[in-house]
mmCIF file of C-alpha atoms and ligand atoms in Angstrom:
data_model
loop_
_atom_site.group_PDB
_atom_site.id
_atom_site.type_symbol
_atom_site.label_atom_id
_atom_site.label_comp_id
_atom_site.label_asym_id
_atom_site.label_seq_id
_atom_site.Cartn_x
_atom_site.Cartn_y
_atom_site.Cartn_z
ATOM 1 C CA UNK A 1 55.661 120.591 106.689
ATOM 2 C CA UNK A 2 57.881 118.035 108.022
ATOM 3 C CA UNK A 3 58.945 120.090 111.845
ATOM 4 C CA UNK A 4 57.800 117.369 114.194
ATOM 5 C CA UNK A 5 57.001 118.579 118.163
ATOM 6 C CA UNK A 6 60.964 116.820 119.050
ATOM 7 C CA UNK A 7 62.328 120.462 117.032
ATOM 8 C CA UNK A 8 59.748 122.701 118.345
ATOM 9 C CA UNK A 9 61.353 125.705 120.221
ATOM 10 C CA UNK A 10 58.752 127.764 122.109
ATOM 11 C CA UNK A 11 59.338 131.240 122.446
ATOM 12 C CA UNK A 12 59.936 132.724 125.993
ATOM 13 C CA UNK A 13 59.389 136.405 127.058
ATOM 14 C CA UNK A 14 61.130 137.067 129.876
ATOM 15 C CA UNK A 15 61.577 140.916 131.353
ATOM 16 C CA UNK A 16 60.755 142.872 134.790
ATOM 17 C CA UNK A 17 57.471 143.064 136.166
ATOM 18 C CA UNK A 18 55.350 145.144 134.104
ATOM 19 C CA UNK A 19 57.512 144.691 130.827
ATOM 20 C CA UNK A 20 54.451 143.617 129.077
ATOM 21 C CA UNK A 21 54.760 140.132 128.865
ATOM 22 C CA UNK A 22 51.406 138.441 129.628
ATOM 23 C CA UNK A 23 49.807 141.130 127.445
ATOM 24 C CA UNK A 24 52.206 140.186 124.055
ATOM 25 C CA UNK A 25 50.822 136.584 124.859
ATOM 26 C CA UNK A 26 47.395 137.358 124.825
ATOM 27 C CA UNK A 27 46.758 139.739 122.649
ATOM 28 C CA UNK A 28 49.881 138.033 120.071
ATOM 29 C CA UNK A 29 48.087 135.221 121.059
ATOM 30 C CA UNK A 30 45.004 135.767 119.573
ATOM 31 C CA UNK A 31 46.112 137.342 116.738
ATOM 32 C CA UNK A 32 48.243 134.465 115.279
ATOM 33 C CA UNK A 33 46.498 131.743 116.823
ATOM 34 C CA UNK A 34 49.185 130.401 119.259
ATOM 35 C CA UNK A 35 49.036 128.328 122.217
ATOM 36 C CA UNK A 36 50.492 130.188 124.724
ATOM 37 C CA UNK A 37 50.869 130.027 128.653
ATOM 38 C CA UNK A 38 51.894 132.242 131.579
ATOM 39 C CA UNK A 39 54.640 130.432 133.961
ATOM 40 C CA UNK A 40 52.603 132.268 136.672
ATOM 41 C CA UNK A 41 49.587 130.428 136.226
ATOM 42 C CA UNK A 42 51.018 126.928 135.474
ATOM 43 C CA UNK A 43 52.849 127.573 139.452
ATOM 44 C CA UNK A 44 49.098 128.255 140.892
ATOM 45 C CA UNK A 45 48.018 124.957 139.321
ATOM 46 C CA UNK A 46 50.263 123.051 140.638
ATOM 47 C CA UNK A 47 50.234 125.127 144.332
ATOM 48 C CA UNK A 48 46.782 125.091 144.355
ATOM 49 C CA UNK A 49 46.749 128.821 145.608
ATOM 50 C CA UNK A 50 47.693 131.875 144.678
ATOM 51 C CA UNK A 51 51.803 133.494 143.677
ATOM 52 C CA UNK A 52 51.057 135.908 146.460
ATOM 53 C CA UNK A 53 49.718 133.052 149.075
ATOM 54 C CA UNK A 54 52.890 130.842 147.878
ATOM 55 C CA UNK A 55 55.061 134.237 149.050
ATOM 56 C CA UNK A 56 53.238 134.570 152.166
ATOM 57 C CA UNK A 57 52.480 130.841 153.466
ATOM 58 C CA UNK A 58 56.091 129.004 151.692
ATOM 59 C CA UNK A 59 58.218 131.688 151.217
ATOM 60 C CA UNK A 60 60.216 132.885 148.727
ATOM 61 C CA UNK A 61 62.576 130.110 148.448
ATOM 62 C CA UNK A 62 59.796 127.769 147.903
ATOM 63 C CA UNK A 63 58.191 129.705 145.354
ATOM 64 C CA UNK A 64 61.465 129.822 143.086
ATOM 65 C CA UNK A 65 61.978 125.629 143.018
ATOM 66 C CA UNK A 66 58.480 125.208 142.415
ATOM 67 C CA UNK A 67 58.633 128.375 139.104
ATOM 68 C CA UNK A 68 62.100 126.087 138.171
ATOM 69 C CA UNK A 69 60.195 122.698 138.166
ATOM 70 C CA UNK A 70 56.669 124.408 136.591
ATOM 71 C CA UNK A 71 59.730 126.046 133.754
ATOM 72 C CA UNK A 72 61.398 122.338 133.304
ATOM 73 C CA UNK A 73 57.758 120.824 132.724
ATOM 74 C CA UNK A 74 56.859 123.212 130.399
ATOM 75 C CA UNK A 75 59.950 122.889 128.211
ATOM 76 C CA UNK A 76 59.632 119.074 129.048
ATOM 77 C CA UNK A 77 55.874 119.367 127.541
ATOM 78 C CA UNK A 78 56.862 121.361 124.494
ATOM 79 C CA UNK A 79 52.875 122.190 124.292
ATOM 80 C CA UNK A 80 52.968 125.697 123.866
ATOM 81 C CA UNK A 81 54.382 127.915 121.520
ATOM 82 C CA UNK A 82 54.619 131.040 123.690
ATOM 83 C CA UNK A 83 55.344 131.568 126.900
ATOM 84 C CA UNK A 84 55.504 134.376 129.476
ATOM 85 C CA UNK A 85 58.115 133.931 132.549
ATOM 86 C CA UNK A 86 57.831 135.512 135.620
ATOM 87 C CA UNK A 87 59.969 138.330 136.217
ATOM 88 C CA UNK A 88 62.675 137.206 138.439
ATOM 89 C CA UNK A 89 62.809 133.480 136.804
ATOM 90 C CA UNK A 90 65.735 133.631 134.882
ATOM 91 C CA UNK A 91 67.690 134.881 137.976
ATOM 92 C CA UNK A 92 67.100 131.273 139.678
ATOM 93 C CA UNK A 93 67.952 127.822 139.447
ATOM 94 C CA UNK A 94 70.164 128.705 136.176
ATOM 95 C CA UNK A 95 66.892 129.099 134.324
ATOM 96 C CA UNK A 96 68.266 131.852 131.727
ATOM 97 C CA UNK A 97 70.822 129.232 130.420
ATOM 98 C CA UNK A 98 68.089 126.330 130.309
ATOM 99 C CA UNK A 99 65.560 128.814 128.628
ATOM 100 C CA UNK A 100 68.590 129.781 125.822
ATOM 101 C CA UNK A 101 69.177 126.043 125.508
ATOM 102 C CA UNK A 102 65.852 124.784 124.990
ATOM 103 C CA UNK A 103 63.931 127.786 123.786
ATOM 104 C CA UNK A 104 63.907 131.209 121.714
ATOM 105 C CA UNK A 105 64.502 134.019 124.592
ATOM 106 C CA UNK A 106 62.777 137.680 123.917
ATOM 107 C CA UNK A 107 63.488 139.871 126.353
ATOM 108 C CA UNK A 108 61.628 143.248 126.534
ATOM 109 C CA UNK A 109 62.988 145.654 127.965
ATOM 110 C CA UNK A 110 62.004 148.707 129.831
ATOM 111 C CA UNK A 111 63.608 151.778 132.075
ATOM 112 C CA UNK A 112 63.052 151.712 135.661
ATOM 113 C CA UNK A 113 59.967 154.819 134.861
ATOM 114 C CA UNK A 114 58.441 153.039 132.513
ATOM 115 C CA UNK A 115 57.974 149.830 134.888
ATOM 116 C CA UNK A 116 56.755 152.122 137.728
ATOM 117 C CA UNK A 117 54.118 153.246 135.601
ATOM 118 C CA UNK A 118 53.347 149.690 134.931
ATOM 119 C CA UNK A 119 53.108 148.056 137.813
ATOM 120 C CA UNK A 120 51.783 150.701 140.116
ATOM 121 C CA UNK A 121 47.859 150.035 139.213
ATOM 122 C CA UNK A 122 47.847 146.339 140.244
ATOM 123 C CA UNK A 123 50.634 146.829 142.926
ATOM 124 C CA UNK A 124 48.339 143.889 145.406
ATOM 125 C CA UNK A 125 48.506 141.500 143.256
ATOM 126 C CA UNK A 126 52.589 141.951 143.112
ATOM 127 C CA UNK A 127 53.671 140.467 146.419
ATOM 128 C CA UNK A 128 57.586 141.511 145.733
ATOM 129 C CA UNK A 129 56.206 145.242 145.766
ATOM 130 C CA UNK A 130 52.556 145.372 147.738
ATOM 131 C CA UNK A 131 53.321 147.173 151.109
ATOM 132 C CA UNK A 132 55.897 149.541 150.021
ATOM 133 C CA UNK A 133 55.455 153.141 149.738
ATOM 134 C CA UNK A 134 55.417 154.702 146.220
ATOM 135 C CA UNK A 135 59.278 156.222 146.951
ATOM 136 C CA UNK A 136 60.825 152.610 148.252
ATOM 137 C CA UNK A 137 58.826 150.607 145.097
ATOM 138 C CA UNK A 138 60.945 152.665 142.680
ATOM 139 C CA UNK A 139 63.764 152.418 144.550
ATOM 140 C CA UNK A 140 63.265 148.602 144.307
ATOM 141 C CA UNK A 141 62.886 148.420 140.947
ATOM 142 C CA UNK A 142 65.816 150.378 140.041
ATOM 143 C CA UNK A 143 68.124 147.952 142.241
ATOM 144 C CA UNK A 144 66.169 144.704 141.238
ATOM 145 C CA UNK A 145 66.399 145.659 137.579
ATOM 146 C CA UNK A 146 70.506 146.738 137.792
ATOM 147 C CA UNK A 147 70.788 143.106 139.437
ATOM 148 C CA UNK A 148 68.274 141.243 137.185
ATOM 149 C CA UNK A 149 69.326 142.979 133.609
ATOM 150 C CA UNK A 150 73.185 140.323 133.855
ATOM 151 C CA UNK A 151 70.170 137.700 133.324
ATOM 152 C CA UNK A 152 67.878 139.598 130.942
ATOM 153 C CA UNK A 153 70.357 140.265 128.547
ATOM 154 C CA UNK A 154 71.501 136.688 127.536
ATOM 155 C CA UNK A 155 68.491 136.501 125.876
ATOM 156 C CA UNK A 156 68.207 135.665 122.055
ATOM 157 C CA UNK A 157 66.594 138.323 121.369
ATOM 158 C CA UNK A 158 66.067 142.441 123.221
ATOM 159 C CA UNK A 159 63.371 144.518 122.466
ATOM 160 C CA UNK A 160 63.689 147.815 123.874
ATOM 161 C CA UNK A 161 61.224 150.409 125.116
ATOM 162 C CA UNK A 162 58.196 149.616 123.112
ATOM 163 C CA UNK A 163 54.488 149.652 123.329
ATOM 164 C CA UNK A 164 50.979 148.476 122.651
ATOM 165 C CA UNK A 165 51.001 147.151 118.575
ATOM 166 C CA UNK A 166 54.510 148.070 118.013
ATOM 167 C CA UNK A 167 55.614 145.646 120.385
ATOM 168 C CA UNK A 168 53.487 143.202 119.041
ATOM 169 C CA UNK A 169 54.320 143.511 115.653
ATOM 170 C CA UNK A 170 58.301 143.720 116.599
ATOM 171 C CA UNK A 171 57.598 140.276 118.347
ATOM 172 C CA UNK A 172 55.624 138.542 116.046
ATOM 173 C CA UNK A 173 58.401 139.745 113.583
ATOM 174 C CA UNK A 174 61.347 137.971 115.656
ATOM 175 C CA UNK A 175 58.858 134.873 115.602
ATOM 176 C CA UNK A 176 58.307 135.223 111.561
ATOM 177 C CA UNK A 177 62.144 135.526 111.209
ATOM 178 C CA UNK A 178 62.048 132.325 112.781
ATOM 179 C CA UNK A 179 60.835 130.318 110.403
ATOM 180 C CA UNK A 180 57.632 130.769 108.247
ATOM 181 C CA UNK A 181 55.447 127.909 109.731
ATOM 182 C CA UNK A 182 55.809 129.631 113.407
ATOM 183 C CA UNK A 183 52.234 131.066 113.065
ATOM 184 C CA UNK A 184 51.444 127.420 111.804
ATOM 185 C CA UNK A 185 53.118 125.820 114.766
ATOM 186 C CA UNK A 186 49.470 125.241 117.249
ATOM 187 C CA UNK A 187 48.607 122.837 114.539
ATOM 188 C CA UNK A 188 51.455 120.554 114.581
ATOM 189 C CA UNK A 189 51.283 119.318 117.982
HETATM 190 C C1 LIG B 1 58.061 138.139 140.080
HETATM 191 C C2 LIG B 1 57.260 138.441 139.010
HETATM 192 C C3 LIG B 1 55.884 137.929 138.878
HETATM 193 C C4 LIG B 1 55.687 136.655 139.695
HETATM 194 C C5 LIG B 1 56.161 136.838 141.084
HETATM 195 C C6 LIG B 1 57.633 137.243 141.181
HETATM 196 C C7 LIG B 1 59.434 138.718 140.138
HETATM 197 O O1 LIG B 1 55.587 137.673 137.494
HETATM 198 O O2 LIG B 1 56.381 135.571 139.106
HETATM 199 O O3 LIG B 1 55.333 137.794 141.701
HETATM 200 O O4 LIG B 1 60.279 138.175 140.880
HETATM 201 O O5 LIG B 1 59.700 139.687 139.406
HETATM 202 P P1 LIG B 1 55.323 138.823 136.381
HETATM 203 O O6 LIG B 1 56.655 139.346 135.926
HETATM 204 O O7 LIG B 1 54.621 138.090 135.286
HETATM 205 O O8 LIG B 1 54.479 139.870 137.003
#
């Protein structure tokens, strides 16, 4: 095996809210061994508090330069072979074109319905969607998505409207195509 950590590309899932990306990364995860990371929880390190206290205490402007620094860091870092990026990141700070320059993009796509489903359990923990009623959140979604998909679809890679193991196998099949010693790649750092 001669790939040395300089040609390492991780792989970024990127999607709307309740696309399903933190759950490919830990349940892909485990499964092939990777190293993986959320974006989401690399920004709360380095805030020291949580997304929804960033949106509330340093606004929303703040919280997009400090996801585009915690994104540069992580591609800087080349540690992890997975990771899962915040809903709205590749619509800032010309993230999508960094990610496609410096990483392998999946995006996984879902309808406006399927989201809602989604995201409606653990709507608190969202702050772009805790307060609304249940009529404005889908209206939100439908207009955030129609504005975010321009950014979602330069990706490398679209996976649409799947679920649960076929998801997971369709991803870990895009890694696989990859190269054979992606499921190798946590031991070469
Ligand atoms: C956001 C999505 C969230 C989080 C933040 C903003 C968005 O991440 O980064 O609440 O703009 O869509 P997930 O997509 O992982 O839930």
């Amino acid at each position: 095996m001669t790939e040395t950590n300089e040609n390492k590309q991780p792989f970024i899932l990127i999607g709307y809210m309740g696309s399903g990306k933190s759950y490919v990364c830990k349940r892909l995860g485990a499964r092939l061994g990777l190293k993986w990371i959320d974006l989401d929880d690399v920004i709360e390190a380095h805030a020291g508090k949580s997304i929804s206290a960033i949106f509330v205490e340093d606004g929303h402007d703040a919280f997009r330069k400090l996801e585009h620094e915690c994104l540069v860091q992580l591609l800087d870092e080349l540690e992890y072979d997975l990771i899962s990026a915040g809903g709205g990141a590749p619509c800032y700070w010309n993230n999508m074109a960094l990610m496609n320059a410096r990483a392998q993009t999946i995006y996984l796509r879902r309808d406006a319905q399927a989201i809602l489903k989604y995201v409606l359990p653990g709507i608190d923990h969202r702050p772009l969607l805790s307060g609304k009623q249940p009529d404005e959140i889908e209206e939100y979604i439908k207009q955030t998505l129609a504005e975010r998909e321009p950014y979602y679809l330069q990706a490398r890679f679209i996976l649409e409207d799947l679920e649960s193991e076929a998801l997971l196998d369709a991803v870990q099949q895009i890694m696989q195509s990859q190269g054979p010693e992606v499921t190798a790649l946590r031991h070469l750092s």
